[in-house]
Amino acid sequence: MSAPDDPTPEPKSQGATLLRDAALRAAVVTCFVMVVVELVRGNGDAWLLLWAAIAITAGFLIASPKRSLGVGVRPQPSKPQRSSVAEAVLAQIPDPVILVDQRALVIEANKAAYGLLGGLKTGHPLSFALRSPDVLDGIQRVLEQGEPLKVEYSERVPTERTFEVHIGPLQADAPSTGVQAGVVLFFRDLTSARRLEAMRADFVANASHELRTPLASVLGFIETLQGPARDDVNARERFLEIMKGQAQRMKRLIDDLLSLSRIEMRAHLSPTQNVDLASIVSQMIETLSPMARERGVVIQAKLPKLSILVRGDRDELLRVAENLIENAVKYGESGGRVDVEIDSIGSSHGEQGPHVTFTVQDYGPGIAPEHLPRLTERFYRADVAQSRDKGGTGLGLAIVKHIVNRHRGHFDITSEPGQGARFTVTLPEAGS
């Protein structure tokens, strides 16, 4: 980058100056020759000589005014170019960084910032892309006071995320540095930390509530075996079987709580791998078919022969298929049949592009309308006694909902009493 005080003019400006000088000198020489010719022919007088001298002197002065006075040509300083090193460093910062000038216009931003704020554009006001009064007011305070500060910024679409925004003044020490005075915003992602805090609180609250009953049952049977039933072999075998069932229930409950917490921790991170949804569902049908036969239920599958690719996590989608098919077999066994289907559709839920639906339909007693809106809540059961008898924890559909949300999909439940229930998962097809 050339310094702005360099006295050497740019090549284009120098060429234009030389061409202008040559033209003016040619005009002066022509004037001088014509005056001499007129004098030789006897047509000139003193006034003609005087005006000719003035024209010749003025021509040379105009041709190079500064050079004739001994002043070097100093071109206007060129606009500073952005440093490629600074751009490279900014691009490698994983957290969003945005630079704005004193009018809150975006000067520069890195790739992470463009990914966070879809409407962000260089040269446009930051308020066009970031509609957060706290952040915008913070920028104004930093510009007025010159002191850095921190504010919190949250977004809820497509998933809930929380950032701590560091807002600091950006000072330009000299015009030659190419740095404009303004403000730099650094976004620090607090989503994982907040989710971890919530996970700990929820785990303690839910575990203490749901584990209390089976734990009390186990302790009661232990006291009975140590006391009145010490020598009763039949009672001991019966109580040990009940204790085993309660212990397994606690294990399933803890596993589901931990699984749900892990899913919530990664809810803001979309899956990046392409997986075949048809093969996942086919594998789970094969796994659950023995259990269905024991209960007298036939699983009828309507799956495409070709691969149906979605962007997702294979283990989590296996969990979705397992929970939905297993629930349909357990709670809809009176219907004797469960239909499983995968289909490709177009736009869905107001979103453009191809989508894939995974549907599980049972023909059991169905679900009352008042229960449908709350089925995906933690520990909500339409029939508490039936759920516990069948080994349910009340977390299966909550896990399905959170997995589908992480995959940027939709989970719908429809049912009519006596007509069974229909569970539909809609996911964007890979590449859409």
Tab-separated table of C-alpha atoms in Angstrom:
chain	number	residue	atom	x	y	z
A	1	MET	CA	0.000	0.000	0.000
A	2	SER	CA	1.563	3.368	-1.021
A	3	ALA	CA	1.744	6.163	1.516
A	4	PRO	CA	-0.603	9.129	0.894
A	5	ASP	CA	2.331	11.616	1.107
A	6	ASP	CA	4.243	10.032	-1.790
A	7	PRO	CA	5.060	12.955	-4.208
A	8	THR	CA	5.088	10.655	-7.261
A	9	PRO	CA	1.812	11.053	-9.167
A	10	GLU	CA	-0.090	8.046	-10.346
A	11	PRO	CA	0.658	6.883	-13.931
A	12	LYS	CA	-2.752	7.922	-15.311
A	13	SER	CA	-2.576	11.424	-13.788
A	14	GLN	CA	1.014	11.899	-14.957
A	15	GLY	CA	0.121	10.921	-18.525
A	16	ALA	CA	-2.802	13.356	-18.641
A	17	THR	CA	-0.605	16.190	-17.341
A	18	LEU	CA	2.096	15.567	-19.944
A	19	LEU	CA	-0.447	15.498	-22.758
A	20	ARG	CA	-1.966	18.805	-21.618
A	21	ASP	CA	1.465	20.452	-21.344
A	22	ALA	CA	2.428	19.293	-24.828
A	23	ALA	CA	-0.784	20.703	-26.330
A	24	LEU	CA	-0.331	24.097	-24.656
A	25	ARG	CA	3.325	24.338	-25.707
A	26	ALA	CA	2.357	23.497	-29.289
A	27	ALA	CA	-0.230	26.279	-29.244
A	28	VAL	CA	2.313	28.800	-27.875
A	29	VAL	CA	4.940	27.806	-30.449
A	30	THR	CA	2.381	28.165	-33.233
A	31	CYS	CA	1.461	31.639	-31.966
A	32	PHE	CA	5.123	32.617	-31.804
A	33	VAL	CA	5.791	31.429	-35.371
A	34	MET	CA	2.794	33.337	-36.712
A	35	VAL	CA	3.937	36.572	-34.975
A	36	VAL	CA	7.439	36.195	-36.440
A	37	VAL	CA	6.006	35.649	-39.926
A	38	GLU	CA	3.872	38.766	-39.666
A	39	LEU	CA	6.825	40.848	-38.499
A	40	VAL	CA	8.950	39.610	-41.398
A	41	ARG	CA	6.196	40.537	-43.847
A	42	GLY	CA	6.022	44.011	-42.273
A	43	ASN	CA	2.518	43.671	-40.841
A	44	GLY	CA	3.458	43.892	-37.149
A	45	ASP	CA	3.866	46.822	-34.726
A	46	ALA	CA	4.794	47.326	-31.043
A	47	TRP	CA	1.337	46.347	-29.729
A	48	LEU	CA	1.496	43.069	-31.622
A	49	LEU	CA	4.868	42.270	-30.022
A	50	LEU	CA	3.550	43.138	-26.564
A	51	TRP	CA	0.486	40.886	-26.824
A	52	ALA	CA	2.576	38.083	-28.302
A	53	ALA	CA	4.993	38.234	-25.355
A	54	ILE	CA	2.092	38.143	-22.864
A	55	ALA	CA	0.500	35.140	-24.664
A	56	ILE	CA	3.771	33.202	-24.771
A	57	THR	CA	4.526	33.848	-21.072
A	58	ALA	CA	0.955	32.952	-19.991
A	59	GLY	CA	1.025	29.756	-22.042
A	60	PHE	CA	4.137	28.488	-20.339
A	61	LEU	CA	2.799	29.446	-16.901
A	62	ILE	CA	-0.501	27.626	-17.539
A	63	ALA	CA	1.254	24.585	-18.939
A	64	SER	CA	3.164	23.898	-15.685
A	65	PRO	CA	2.079	26.316	-12.970
A	66	LYS	CA	3.460	24.400	-10.053
A	67	ARG	CA	6.598	23.195	-11.793
A	68	SER	CA	7.494	26.724	-12.816
A	69	LEU	CA	7.224	27.817	-9.203
A	70	GLY	CA	9.420	24.931	-8.030
A	71	VAL	CA	6.590	23.078	-6.246
A	72	GLY	CA	6.408	19.260	-6.571
A	73	VAL	CA	3.165	17.670	-7.758
A	74	ARG	CA	1.300	16.078	-4.848
A	75	PRO	CA	-1.689	13.976	-5.848
A	76	GLN	CA	-4.747	13.608	-3.628
A	77	PRO	CA	-4.406	10.799	-1.093
A	78	SER	CA	-5.955	7.608	-2.375
A	79	LYS	CA	-8.620	5.834	-0.349
A	80	PRO	CA	-6.978	3.398	2.089
A	81	GLN	CA	-7.381	-0.248	1.177
A	82	ARG	CA	-8.525	-2.817	3.711
A	83	SER	CA	-5.784	-4.960	5.176
A	84	SER	CA	-5.911	-8.511	3.876
A	85	VAL	CA	-4.367	-9.716	7.147
A	86	ALA	CA	-7.178	-8.106	9.167
A	87	GLU	CA	-9.790	-9.674	6.896
A	88	ALA	CA	-8.196	-13.106	7.279
A	89	VAL	CA	-8.105	-12.805	11.074
A	90	LEU	CA	-11.720	-11.627	11.188
A	91	ALA	CA	-12.844	-14.554	9.028
A	92	GLN	CA	-11.225	-17.095	11.377
A	93	ILE	CA	-13.004	-15.844	14.516
A	94	PRO	CA	-15.708	-18.461	15.243
A	95	ASP	CA	-18.000	-16.048	17.097
A	96	PRO	CA	-19.947	-13.320	15.267
A	97	VAL	CA	-18.083	-9.987	15.012
A	98	ILE	CA	-19.582	-6.809	13.497
A	99	LEU	CA	-17.959	-3.384	12.953
A	100	VAL	CA	-20.213	-0.335	12.616
A	101	ASP	CA	-19.369	3.323	12.081
A	102	GLN	CA	-20.580	6.369	14.022
A	103	ARG	CA	-23.922	6.247	12.186
A	104	ALA	CA	-24.431	2.555	13.084
A	105	LEU	CA	-23.817	1.516	9.466
A	106	VAL	CA	-22.173	-1.886	9.024
A	107	ILE	CA	-18.519	-1.499	7.994
A	108	GLU	CA	-17.429	-5.119	8.142
A	109	ALA	CA	-18.606	-8.487	9.535
A	110	ASN	CA	-17.293	-12.037	9.556
A	111	LYS	CA	-18.950	-15.193	8.242
A	112	ALA	CA	-20.385	-16.141	11.646
A	113	ALA	CA	-22.157	-12.771	11.862
A	114	TYR	CA	-23.768	-13.233	8.443
A	115	GLY	CA	-24.881	-16.695	9.535
A	116	LEU	CA	-26.464	-15.334	12.708
A	117	LEU	CA	-28.186	-12.329	11.115
A	118	GLY	CA	-29.613	-13.219	7.736
A	119	GLY	CA	-30.421	-9.622	6.756
A	120	LEU	CA	-26.956	-8.222	7.549
A	121	LYS	CA	-25.453	-6.162	4.704
A	122	THR	CA	-22.345	-3.995	4.505
A	123	GLY	CA	-23.168	-0.308	4.250
A	124	HIS	CA	-26.695	-0.761	5.628
A	125	PRO	CA	-27.869	0.210	9.139
A	126	LEU	CA	-27.381	-2.556	11.680
A	127	SER	CA	-30.984	-2.065	12.837
A	128	PHE	CA	-32.183	-3.568	9.526
A	129	ALA	CA	-30.823	-6.977	10.574
A	130	LEU	CA	-30.659	-6.769	14.390
A	131	ARG	CA	-33.887	-5.642	16.028
A	132	SER	CA	-32.709	-5.522	19.618
A	133	PRO	CA	-33.293	-2.252	21.496
A	134	ASP	CA	-30.726	-3.200	24.158
A	135	VAL	CA	-27.940	-3.704	21.601
A	136	LEU	CA	-28.812	-0.602	19.551
A	137	ASP	CA	-29.055	1.573	22.671
A	138	GLY	CA	-25.745	0.124	23.855
A	139	ILE	CA	-24.071	1.176	20.588
A	140	GLN	CA	-25.312	4.725	21.096
A	141	ARG	CA	-24.046	4.833	24.694
A	142	VAL	CA	-20.610	3.574	23.653
A	143	LEU	CA	-20.411	6.227	20.911
A	144	GLU	CA	-21.343	8.967	23.384
A	145	GLN	CA	-19.308	7.837	26.400
A	146	GLY	CA	-16.430	5.938	24.780
A	147	GLU	CA	-16.604	3.168	27.396
A	148	PRO	CA	-17.216	-0.533	26.565
A	149	LEU	CA	-20.241	-2.373	27.933
A	150	LYS	CA	-22.002	-5.746	27.782
A	151	VAL	CA	-25.637	-6.447	26.947
A	152	GLU	CA	-27.637	-9.634	26.410
A	153	TYR	CA	-29.257	-10.565	23.117
A	154	SER	CA	-31.700	-13.446	22.626
A	155	GLU	CA	-33.387	-14.881	19.563
A	156	ARG	CA	-36.175	-17.453	19.466
A	157	VAL	CA	-36.363	-18.339	15.755
A	158	PRO	CA	-35.546	-20.946	14.513
A	159	THR	CA	-34.382	-22.022	17.985
A	160	GLU	CA	-33.882	-20.187	21.245
A	161	ARG	CA	-30.334	-18.820	21.558
A	162	THR	CA	-28.730	-16.370	23.992
A	163	PHE	CA	-25.659	-14.195	23.401
A	164	GLU	CA	-23.621	-11.815	25.523
A	165	VAL	CA	-22.732	-8.885	23.259
A	166	HIS	CA	-19.494	-7.033	24.042
A	167	ILE	CA	-19.733	-3.508	22.624
A	168	GLY	CA	-16.491	-1.528	22.515
A	169	PRO	CA	-15.338	1.752	20.931
A	170	LEU	CA	-13.274	1.544	17.751
A	171	GLN	CA	-10.864	4.491	17.534
A	172	ALA	CA	-9.021	5.650	14.405
A	173	ASP	CA	-5.525	6.814	15.498
A	174	ALA	CA	-4.602	8.261	12.105
A	175	PRO	CA	-6.262	8.640	8.697
A	176	SER	CA	-3.556	6.547	7.092
A	177	THR	CA	-4.479	3.437	9.103
A	178	GLY	CA	-7.655	2.842	7.113
A	179	VAL	CA	-9.670	2.303	10.320
A	180	GLN	CA	-12.906	4.216	10.738
A	181	ALA	CA	-14.064	5.387	14.126
A	182	GLY	CA	-17.079	3.469	15.329
A	183	VAL	CA	-18.027	0.440	17.425
A	184	VAL	CA	-17.097	-3.251	17.373
A	185	LEU	CA	-19.650	-5.850	18.506
A	186	PHE	CA	-18.507	-9.289	19.659
A	187	PHE	CA	-21.222	-11.945	20.205
A	188	ARG	CA	-20.402	-14.608	22.808
A	189	ASP	CA	-22.748	-17.608	22.649
A	190	LEU	CA	-24.202	-18.458	26.068
A	191	THR	CA	-26.773	-20.963	24.787
A	192	SER	CA	-24.948	-24.100	25.920
A	193	ALA	CA	-24.198	-22.651	29.362
A	194	ARG	CA	-27.811	-21.570	29.882
A	195	ARG	CA	-29.108	-24.931	28.718
A	196	LEU	CA	-26.730	-26.695	31.089
A	197	GLU	CA	-28.027	-24.625	34.006
A	198	ALA	CA	-31.628	-25.378	33.026
A	199	MET	CA	-30.798	-29.056	32.556
A	200	ARG	CA	-29.398	-29.326	36.075
A	201	ALA	CA	-32.383	-27.574	37.611
A	202	ASP	CA	-34.906	-29.634	35.625
A	203	PHE	CA	-33.108	-32.877	36.336
A	204	VAL	CA	-33.126	-32.276	40.084
A	205	ALA	CA	-36.795	-31.228	40.084
A	206	ASN	CA	-38.046	-33.998	37.797
A	207	ALA	CA	-35.896	-36.765	39.227
A	208	SER	CA	-36.842	-35.933	42.809
A	209	HIS	CA	-40.526	-35.958	41.874
A	210	GLU	CA	-40.678	-39.042	39.650
A	211	LEU	CA	-38.176	-41.185	41.575
A	212	ARG	CA	-39.826	-40.646	44.934
A	213	THR	CA	-42.598	-43.217	44.386
A	214	PRO	CA	-40.542	-46.193	43.106
A	215	LEU	CA	-37.784	-45.474	45.621
A	216	ALA	CA	-40.250	-45.461	48.489
A	217	SER	CA	-41.704	-48.720	47.184
A	218	VAL	CA	-38.292	-50.384	47.062
A	219	LEU	CA	-37.404	-49.202	50.563
A	220	GLY	CA	-40.741	-50.488	51.896
A	221	PHE	CA	-40.190	-53.951	50.448
A	222	ILE	CA	-36.637	-54.053	51.804
A	223	GLU	CA	-37.915	-53.280	55.312
A	224	THR	CA	-40.585	-55.968	54.916
A	225	LEU	CA	-38.020	-58.554	53.846
A	226	GLN	CA	-35.804	-57.632	56.759
A	227	GLY	CA	-38.728	-57.898	59.196
A	228	PRO	CA	-41.977	-59.903	58.966
A	229	ALA	CA	-41.154	-61.628	55.659
A	230	ARG	CA	-37.638	-62.602	56.667
A	231	ASP	CA	-38.367	-66.326	56.516
A	232	ASP	CA	-41.244	-66.251	53.993
A	233	VAL	CA	-39.798	-67.683	50.765
A	234	ASN	CA	-42.904	-67.014	48.644
A	235	ALA	CA	-43.213	-63.400	49.839
A	236	ARG	CA	-39.509	-62.864	49.275
A	237	GLU	CA	-39.692	-64.003	45.650
A	238	ARG	CA	-42.787	-61.889	45.001
A	239	PHE	CA	-41.309	-58.778	46.639
A	240	LEU	CA	-37.976	-59.175	44.855
A	241	GLU	CA	-39.793	-59.328	41.500
A	242	ILE	CA	-41.665	-56.113	42.330
A	243	MET	CA	-38.441	-54.430	43.470
A	244	LYS	CA	-36.775	-55.438	40.208
A	245	GLY	CA	-39.593	-53.859	38.238
A	246	GLN	CA	-39.363	-50.636	40.253
A	247	ALA	CA	-35.584	-50.514	39.828
A	248	GLN	CA	-35.952	-50.950	36.058
A	249	ARG	CA	-38.533	-48.170	36.037
A	250	MET	CA	-36.084	-45.837	37.812
A	251	LYS	CA	-33.355	-46.802	35.344
A	252	ARG	CA	-35.616	-46.027	32.354
A	253	LEU	CA	-36.612	-42.748	33.927
A	254	ILE	CA	-33.013	-41.659	34.498
A	255	ASP	CA	-32.005	-42.746	30.983
A	256	ASP	CA	-34.864	-40.753	29.443
A	257	LEU	CA	-34.072	-37.686	31.546
A	258	LEU	CA	-30.416	-37.776	30.525
A	259	SER	CA	-31.341	-38.374	26.882
A	260	LEU	CA	-33.775	-35.455	26.897
A	261	SER	CA	-31.172	-33.206	28.534
A	262	ARG	CA	-28.546	-34.094	25.923
A	263	ILE	CA	-30.998	-33.332	23.112
A	264	GLU	CA	-31.894	-29.962	24.642
A	265	MET	CA	-28.208	-29.114	25.001
A	266	ARG	CA	-27.777	-29.447	21.212
A	267	ALA	CA	-31.159	-28.062	20.153
A	268	HIS	CA	-29.557	-24.976	18.553
A	269	LEU	CA	-27.102	-27.061	16.482
A	270	SER	CA	-28.660	-28.400	13.299
A	271	PRO	CA	-27.465	-31.846	12.097
A	272	THR	CA	-25.106	-31.749	9.123
A	273	GLN	CA	-25.029	-35.366	7.895
A	274	ASN	CA	-27.360	-36.952	5.339
A	275	VAL	CA	-29.046	-40.164	6.513
A	276	ASP	CA	-31.516	-42.549	4.900
A	277	LEU	CA	-34.797	-42.253	6.811
A	278	ALA	CA	-36.266	-45.330	5.083
A	279	SER	CA	-33.447	-47.598	6.290
A	280	ILE	CA	-33.739	-46.198	9.845
A	281	VAL	CA	-37.461	-46.936	10.036
A	282	SER	CA	-37.004	-50.355	8.424
A	283	GLN	CA	-34.352	-51.260	11.000
A	284	MET	CA	-36.588	-50.215	13.897
A	285	ILE	CA	-39.585	-52.160	12.526
A	286	GLU	CA	-37.427	-55.280	12.390
A	287	THR	CA	-36.263	-54.688	15.979
A	288	LEU	CA	-39.764	-54.164	17.404
A	289	SER	CA	-41.573	-56.872	15.414
A	290	PRO	CA	-40.993	-59.615	18.061
A	291	MET	CA	-42.548	-57.434	20.778
A	292	ALA	CA	-45.491	-56.655	18.489
A	293	ARG	CA	-46.090	-60.347	17.785
A	294	GLU	CA	-46.145	-61.103	21.520
A	295	ARG	CA	-48.936	-58.545	21.904
A	296	GLY	CA	-50.828	-59.765	18.857
A	297	VAL	CA	-50.088	-56.657	16.774
A	298	VAL	CA	-49.124	-56.656	13.091
A	299	ILE	CA	-46.845	-53.858	11.857
A	300	GLN	CA	-47.674	-53.018	8.231
A	301	ALA	CA	-44.956	-50.926	6.567
A	302	LYS	CA	-45.255	-48.861	3.420
A	303	LEU	CA	-41.699	-47.752	2.729
A	304	PRO	CA	-40.132	-46.495	-0.525
A	305	LYS	CA	-37.669	-48.748	-2.316
A	306	LEU	CA	-35.272	-45.879	-2.981
A	307	SER	CA	-33.359	-44.029	-0.303
A	308	ILE	CA	-35.068	-41.039	1.315
A	309	LEU	CA	-32.305	-38.722	2.498
A	310	VAL	CA	-32.786	-36.184	5.257
A	311	ARG	CA	-30.215	-34.117	7.102
A	312	GLY	CA	-30.142	-35.590	10.577
A	313	ASP	CA	-28.564	-37.525	13.407
A	314	ARG	CA	-29.035	-41.276	12.865
A	315	ASP	CA	-29.157	-42.221	16.558
A	316	GLU	CA	-31.727	-39.529	17.341
A	317	LEU	CA	-33.944	-40.476	14.387
A	318	LEU	CA	-33.745	-44.114	15.507
A	319	ARG	CA	-35.017	-42.931	18.890
A	320	VAL	CA	-37.920	-41.135	17.196
A	321	ALA	CA	-38.914	-44.245	15.247
A	322	GLU	CA	-38.535	-46.446	18.336
A	323	ASN	CA	-40.689	-44.245	20.580
A	324	LEU	CA	-43.494	-43.769	18.059
A	325	ILE	CA	-43.734	-47.395	16.898
A	326	GLU	CA	-43.362	-48.813	20.423
A	327	ASN	CA	-46.051	-46.467	21.778
A	328	ALA	CA	-48.397	-47.420	18.939
A	329	VAL	CA	-47.879	-51.140	19.682
A	330	LYS	CA	-48.333	-50.732	23.455
A	331	TYR	CA	-51.237	-48.308	23.630
A	332	GLY	CA	-52.991	-49.305	20.390
A	333	GLU	CA	-52.645	-53.091	20.715
A	334	SER	CA	-56.414	-53.489	20.955
A	335	GLY	CA	-56.615	-52.510	17.272
A	336	GLY	CA	-54.322	-55.368	16.286
A	337	ARG	CA	-52.529	-53.340	13.606
A	338	VAL	CA	-50.030	-50.495	13.272
A	339	ASP	CA	-49.369	-48.780	9.937
A	340	VAL	CA	-45.976	-47.200	9.290
A	341	GLU	CA	-45.470	-45.064	6.181
A	342	ILE	CA	-42.828	-42.773	4.648
A	343	ASP	CA	-43.772	-40.410	1.845
A	344	SER	CA	-42.197	-37.530	-0.096
A	345	ILE	CA	-44.223	-34.325	-0.332
A	346	GLY	CA	-43.696	-30.739	-1.448
A	347	SER	CA	-43.926	-27.637	0.723
A	348	SER	CA	-45.143	-28.141	4.282
A	349	HIS	CA	-46.162	-25.904	7.181
A	350	GLY	CA	-45.528	-22.801	5.096
A	351	GLU	CA	-41.961	-23.869	4.191
A	352	GLN	CA	-40.927	-24.264	0.562
A	353	GLY	CA	-38.982	-27.161	-0.885
A	354	PRO	CA	-39.423	-30.949	-0.755
A	355	HIS	CA	-40.240	-32.582	2.586
A	356	VAL	CA	-40.534	-36.122	3.925
A	357	THR	CA	-43.290	-37.424	6.220
A	358	PHE	CA	-42.928	-40.361	8.609
A	359	THR	CA	-46.340	-41.496	9.872
A	360	VAL	CA	-47.324	-44.053	12.522
A	361	GLN	CA	-51.027	-44.941	12.780
A	362	ASP	CA	-52.574	-47.208	15.410
A	363	TYR	CA	-56.186	-48.386	15.678
A	364	GLY	CA	-56.553	-48.496	19.452
A	365	PRO	CA	-58.905	-46.550	21.757
A	366	GLY	CA	-57.581	-43.172	20.612
A	367	ILE	CA	-56.899	-40.056	22.661
A	368	ALA	CA	-59.447	-37.567	23.984
A	369	PRO	CA	-59.213	-34.070	22.387
A	370	GLU	CA	-58.401	-32.326	25.677
A	371	HIS	CA	-55.200	-34.340	26.027
A	372	LEU	CA	-53.771	-33.723	22.540
A	373	PRO	CA	-52.200	-30.253	23.134
A	374	ARG	CA	-50.285	-31.483	26.194
A	375	LEU	CA	-49.058	-34.910	25.087
A	376	THR	CA	-45.532	-33.652	24.363
A	377	GLU	CA	-45.094	-32.102	27.817
A	378	ARG	CA	-42.738	-33.805	30.226
A	379	PHE	CA	-44.390	-36.475	32.393
A	380	TYR	CA	-47.839	-35.726	31.005
A	381	ARG	CA	-49.926	-38.886	30.657
A	382	ALA	CA	-53.459	-39.217	29.314
A	383	ASP	CA	-53.877	-42.307	31.500
A	384	VAL	CA	-51.363	-42.385	34.359
A	385	ALA	CA	-52.152	-45.915	35.556
A	386	GLN	CA	-52.033	-47.422	32.068
A	387	SER	CA	-48.779	-45.627	31.260
A	388	ARG	CA	-47.036	-46.923	34.374
A	389	ASP	CA	-48.378	-50.439	33.887
A	390	LYS	CA	-46.868	-50.491	30.396
A	391	GLY	CA	-43.505	-49.174	31.631
A	392	GLY	CA	-43.891	-45.629	30.316
A	393	THR	CA	-41.952	-42.731	31.810
A	394	GLY	CA	-44.033	-39.880	30.390
A	395	LEU	CA	-40.995	-38.598	28.459
A	396	GLY	CA	-41.232	-40.482	25.148
A	397	LEU	CA	-43.215	-37.923	23.139
A	398	ALA	CA	-41.288	-35.044	24.749
A	399	ILE	CA	-38.074	-36.620	23.446
A	400	VAL	CA	-39.620	-37.000	19.983
A	401	LYS	CA	-40.699	-33.352	19.924
A	402	HIS	CA	-37.261	-32.061	20.918
A	403	ILE	CA	-35.471	-34.257	18.372
A	404	VAL	CA	-37.819	-33.133	15.590
A	405	ASN	CA	-37.339	-29.490	16.583
A	406	ARG	CA	-33.563	-29.914	16.423
A	407	HIS	CA	-33.971	-31.327	12.912
A	408	ARG	CA	-36.033	-28.231	11.942
A	409	GLY	CA	-39.109	-30.378	11.416
A	410	HIS	CA	-42.683	-30.581	12.691
A	411	PHE	CA	-44.465	-33.107	14.897
A	412	ASP	CA	-48.262	-33.461	14.618
A	413	ILE	CA	-50.710	-35.672	16.541
A	414	THR	CA	-54.290	-36.327	15.471
A	415	SER	CA	-56.754	-38.686	17.103
A	416	GLU	CA	-60.412	-39.434	17.618
A	417	PRO	CA	-61.702	-41.566	20.496
A	418	GLY	CA	-62.321	-45.085	19.243
A	419	GLN	CA	-60.505	-44.435	15.927
A	420	GLY	CA	-56.881	-44.727	17.028
A	421	ALA	CA	-54.138	-42.093	16.872
A	422	ARG	CA	-51.922	-40.806	14.078
A	423	PHE	CA	-48.409	-39.416	14.720
A	424	THR	CA	-46.691	-37.570	11.856
A	425	VAL	CA	-43.105	-36.304	11.680
A	426	THR	CA	-42.290	-33.912	8.818
A	427	LEU	CA	-38.647	-33.218	7.941
A	428	PRO	CA	-36.970	-31.207	5.152
A	429	GLU	CA	-35.500	-33.487	2.500
A	430	ALA	CA	-31.721	-33.320	2.183
A	431	GLY	CA	-30.561	-30.649	-0.241
A	432	SER	CA	-33.772	-28.618	0.002
